PDB file of C-alpha atoms in Angstrom:
ATOM      1  CA  MET A  22       0.142  -0.021  -0.027  1.00 75.00           C
ATOM      2  CA  LEU A  23       2.535   1.823   0.508  1.00 89.00           C
ATOM      3  CA  ASP A  24       5.292   0.654  -1.754  1.00 94.00           C
ATOM      4  CA  GLY A  25       6.832   3.822  -3.940  1.00 96.00           C
ATOM      5  CA  LEU A  26       8.564   6.722  -2.481  1.00 98.00           C
ATOM      6  CA  TRP A  27       6.977  10.055  -0.756  1.00 98.00           C
ATOM      7  CA  LEU A  28       7.971  13.699  -0.089  1.00 98.00           C
ATOM      8  CA  ILE A  29       8.394  13.808   4.294  1.00 97.00           C
ATOM      9  CA  GLN A  30       8.097  17.149   5.792  1.00 97.00           C
ATOM     10  CA  PHE A  31       8.991  17.514   9.097  1.00 94.00           C
ATOM     11  CA  HIS A  32       7.366  20.835  10.987  1.00 92.00           C
ATOM     12  CA  SER A  33       8.085  21.714  14.354  1.00 85.00           C
ATOM     13  CA  PRO A  34       5.427  23.897  15.972  1.00 78.00           C
ATOM     14  CA  CYS A  35       7.189  25.341  18.713  1.00 75.00           C
ATOM     15  CA  LYS A  36      10.390  26.637  16.247  1.00 74.00           C
ATOM     16  CA  ASN A  37       8.092  27.363  13.692  1.00 79.00           C
ATOM     17  CA  ASP A  38       9.757  25.494  11.646  1.00 84.00           C
ATOM     18  CA  THR A  39       9.953  23.350   8.593  1.00 89.00           C
ATOM     19  CA  ARG A  40      12.565  20.949   6.805  1.00 91.00           C
ATOM     20  CA  SER A  41      12.360  18.116   3.514  1.00 95.00           C
ATOM     21  CA  GLY A  42      13.454  14.796   2.726  1.00 96.00           C
ATOM     22  CA  VAL A  43      12.814  11.877   0.949  1.00 98.00           C
ATOM     23  CA  VAL A  44      11.467   8.305   2.008  1.00 98.00           C
ATOM     24  CA  LEU A  45      11.168   5.142   0.038  1.00 98.00           C
ATOM     25  CA  PHE A  46       8.556   3.018   1.463  1.00 96.00           C
ATOM     26  CA  GLN A  47       9.613  -1.211   0.266  1.00 97.00           C
ATOM     27  CA  GLY A  48       7.056  -4.046   1.984  1.00 94.00           C
ATOM     28  CA  SER A  49       7.520  -2.191   6.187  1.00 96.00           C
ATOM     29  CA  GLU A  50      10.631  -1.320   5.657  1.00 98.00           C
ATOM     30  CA  LEU A  51      11.444   2.648   4.688  1.00 98.00           C
ATOM     31  CA  VAL A  52      15.502   4.410   3.926  1.00 98.00           C
ATOM     32  CA  GLY A  53      15.283   7.506   3.253  1.00 98.00           C
ATOM     33  CA  GLY A  54      16.684  10.848   4.199  1.00 96.00           C
ATOM     34  CA  ASP A  55      17.668  15.204   3.517  1.00 94.00           C
ATOM     35  CA  SER A  56      20.508  17.645   3.402  1.00 92.00           C
ATOM     36  CA  SER A  57      21.753  16.710   7.633  1.00 93.00           C
ATOM     37  CA  TYR A  58      19.892  12.988   7.994  1.00 95.00           C
ATOM     38  CA  TYR A  59      18.711   9.743   6.783  1.00 97.00           C
ATOM     39  CA  TYR A  60      16.934   7.654   7.595  1.00 96.00           C
ATOM     40  CA  VAL A  61      16.323   3.819   8.169  1.00 99.00           C
ATOM     41  CA  GLY A  62      13.259   1.817   9.712  1.00 98.00           C
ATOM     42  CA  SER A  63       9.641   0.418   9.214  1.00 98.00           C
ATOM     43  CA  CYS A  64       6.409   0.553   9.071  1.00 96.00           C
ATOM     44  CA  GLU A  65       2.847  -1.450   9.826  1.00 94.00           C
ATOM     45  CA  ASN A  66      -0.350  -0.313   8.756  1.00 87.00           C
ATOM     46  CA  THR A  67      -3.909  -0.778   8.923  1.00 81.00           C
ATOM     47  CA  ASP A  68      -6.205   0.626   6.226  1.00 77.00           C
ATOM     48  CA  LYS A  69      -6.262   4.467   7.635  1.00 82.00           C
ATOM     49  CA  ASP A  70      -3.370   4.294  10.735  1.00 92.00           C
ATOM     50  CA  ILE A  71      -0.139   3.732  10.389  1.00 94.00           C
ATOM     51  CA  LEU A  72       3.202   3.565  13.003  1.00 96.00           C
ATOM     52  CA  LEU A  73       6.279   4.603  11.842  1.00 97.00           C
ATOM     53  CA  LYS A  74      10.012   3.231  13.315  1.00 97.00           C
ATOM     54  CA  MET A  75      12.762   5.911  11.897  1.00 97.00           C
ATOM     55  CA  ARG A  76      16.219   5.709  13.630  1.00 97.00           C
ATOM     56  CA  LEU A  77      18.116   9.099  11.922  1.00 96.00           C
ATOM     57  CA  ARG A  78      21.378  10.119  11.919  1.00 96.00           C
ATOM     58  CA  LYS A  79      23.653  12.909  10.724  1.00 95.00           C
ATOM     59  CA  HIS A  80      25.762  12.847   8.611  1.00 95.00           C
ATOM     60  CA  SER A  81      26.309  16.859   7.431  1.00 92.00           C
ATOM     61  CA  PRO A  82      26.153  20.056   9.621  1.00 88.00           C
ATOM     62  CA  GLY A  83      23.028  22.409   8.882  1.00 81.00           C
ATOM     63  CA  VAL A  84      20.476  23.291  10.712  1.00 77.00           C
ATOM     64  CA  SER A  85      17.818  20.816  11.379  1.00 81.00           C
ATOM     65  CA  VAL A  86      13.368  20.771  13.496  1.00 83.00           C
ATOM     66  CA  PHE A  87      15.571  18.329  15.045  1.00 84.00           C
ATOM     67  CA  GLY A  88      18.274  20.808  17.762  1.00 80.00           C
ATOM     68  CA  HIS A  89      21.242  18.737  18.099  1.00 82.00           C
ATOM     69  CA  LEU A  90      20.712  15.306  17.857  1.00 87.00           C
ATOM     70  CA  MET A  91      23.152  13.080  16.395  1.00 91.00           C
ATOM     71  CA  ASP A  92      21.751   9.817  16.343  1.00 94.00           C
ATOM     72  CA  PHE A  93      18.404   9.123  17.458  1.00 94.00           C
ATOM     73  CA  ASN A  94      14.586   7.391  17.274  1.00 96.00           C
ATOM     74  CA  LEU A  95      11.706   8.942  16.199  1.00 95.00           C
ATOM     75  CA  ILE A  96       8.500   7.003  15.849  1.00 95.00           C
ATOM     76  CA  LEU A  97       5.154   8.280  13.829  1.00 96.00           C
ATOM     77  CA  SER A  98       2.019   7.385  14.178  1.00 97.00           C
ATOM     78  CA  GLY A  99      -0.848   8.865  11.864  1.00 97.00           C
ATOM     79  CA  LYS A 100      -4.347   8.684   9.214  1.00 93.00           C
ATOM     80  CA  PHE A 101      -3.596   7.295   5.896  1.00 89.00           C
ATOM     81  CA  ALA A 102      -5.760   9.340   3.226  1.00 84.00           C
ATOM     82  CA  ALA A 103      -5.198   8.762  -0.562  1.00 83.00           C
ATOM     83  CA  ASN A 104      -1.852   9.939  -0.973  1.00 91.00           C
ATOM     84  CA  THR A 105      -1.275  10.718   2.053  1.00 95.00           C
ATOM     85  CA  LEU A 106       0.165  10.185   5.685  1.00 94.00           C
ATOM     86  CA  LEU A 107      -0.741  13.112   8.633  1.00 96.00           C
ATOM     87  CA  LEU A 108       1.175  11.937  11.389  1.00 97.00           C
ATOM     88  CA  GLU A 109       2.917  13.615  14.893  1.00 96.00           C
ATOM     89  CA  GLY A 110       5.915  12.170  17.352  1.00 95.00           C
ATOM     90  CA  LEU A 111       8.302  12.587  19.559  1.00 89.00           C
ATOM     91  CA  PRO A 112      11.659  12.789  18.783  1.00 87.00           C
ATOM     92  CA  GLU A 113      13.457  10.855  21.118  1.00 84.00           C
ATOM     93  CA  HIS A 114      14.966  12.908  24.815  1.00 78.00           C
ATOM     94  CA  ARG A 115      12.736  15.800  23.605  1.00 77.00           C
ATOM     95  CA  GLU A 116       9.714  16.888  24.924  1.00 79.00           C
ATOM     96  CA  HIS A 117       8.372  18.366  22.133  1.00 81.00           C
ATOM     97  CA  ARG A 118       6.186  16.821  19.014  1.00 87.00           C
ATOM     98  CA  LEU A 119       6.911  17.004  15.093  1.00 92.00           C
ATOM     99  CA  GLN A 120       3.470  17.323  12.642  1.00 94.00           C
ATOM    100  CA  VAL A 121       5.060  15.652   9.931  1.00 96.00           C
ATOM    101  CA  LYS A 122       3.247  14.725   6.413  1.00 97.00           C
ATOM    102  CA  LEU A 123       4.115  12.393   3.811  1.00 97.00           C
ATOM    103  CA  SER A 124       3.322  12.976  -0.116  1.00 97.00           C
ATOM    104  CA  ARG A 125       3.129  10.250  -2.413  1.00 97.00           C
ATOM    105  CA  LEU A 126       5.901  11.132  -5.402  1.00 97.00           C
ATOM    106  CA  GLN A 127       5.929   8.154  -7.111  1.00 83.00           C
TER     107      GLN A 127
END
């Protein structure tokens, strides 16, 4: 259902900042990245509900919605609608929630 290439947008309401990258879903696995981080992880989904478990590692310096985190886990949950995922989650060891939107590219 999710297989393919997706645009991922991380939004931090407390920083009023949004950063984008890409994610490739293949079965229950995902890989992706942006100009500062790469991500690997897994996904579980039903018809409408999605759970993503991701590990993010910083590969280059730069401004990030994640602050100065170098290597951390992120669990996101939310809903699937048409070709869009709307998720929320908390980076490990942080207290501010992130809003995440994924849009199917291919």
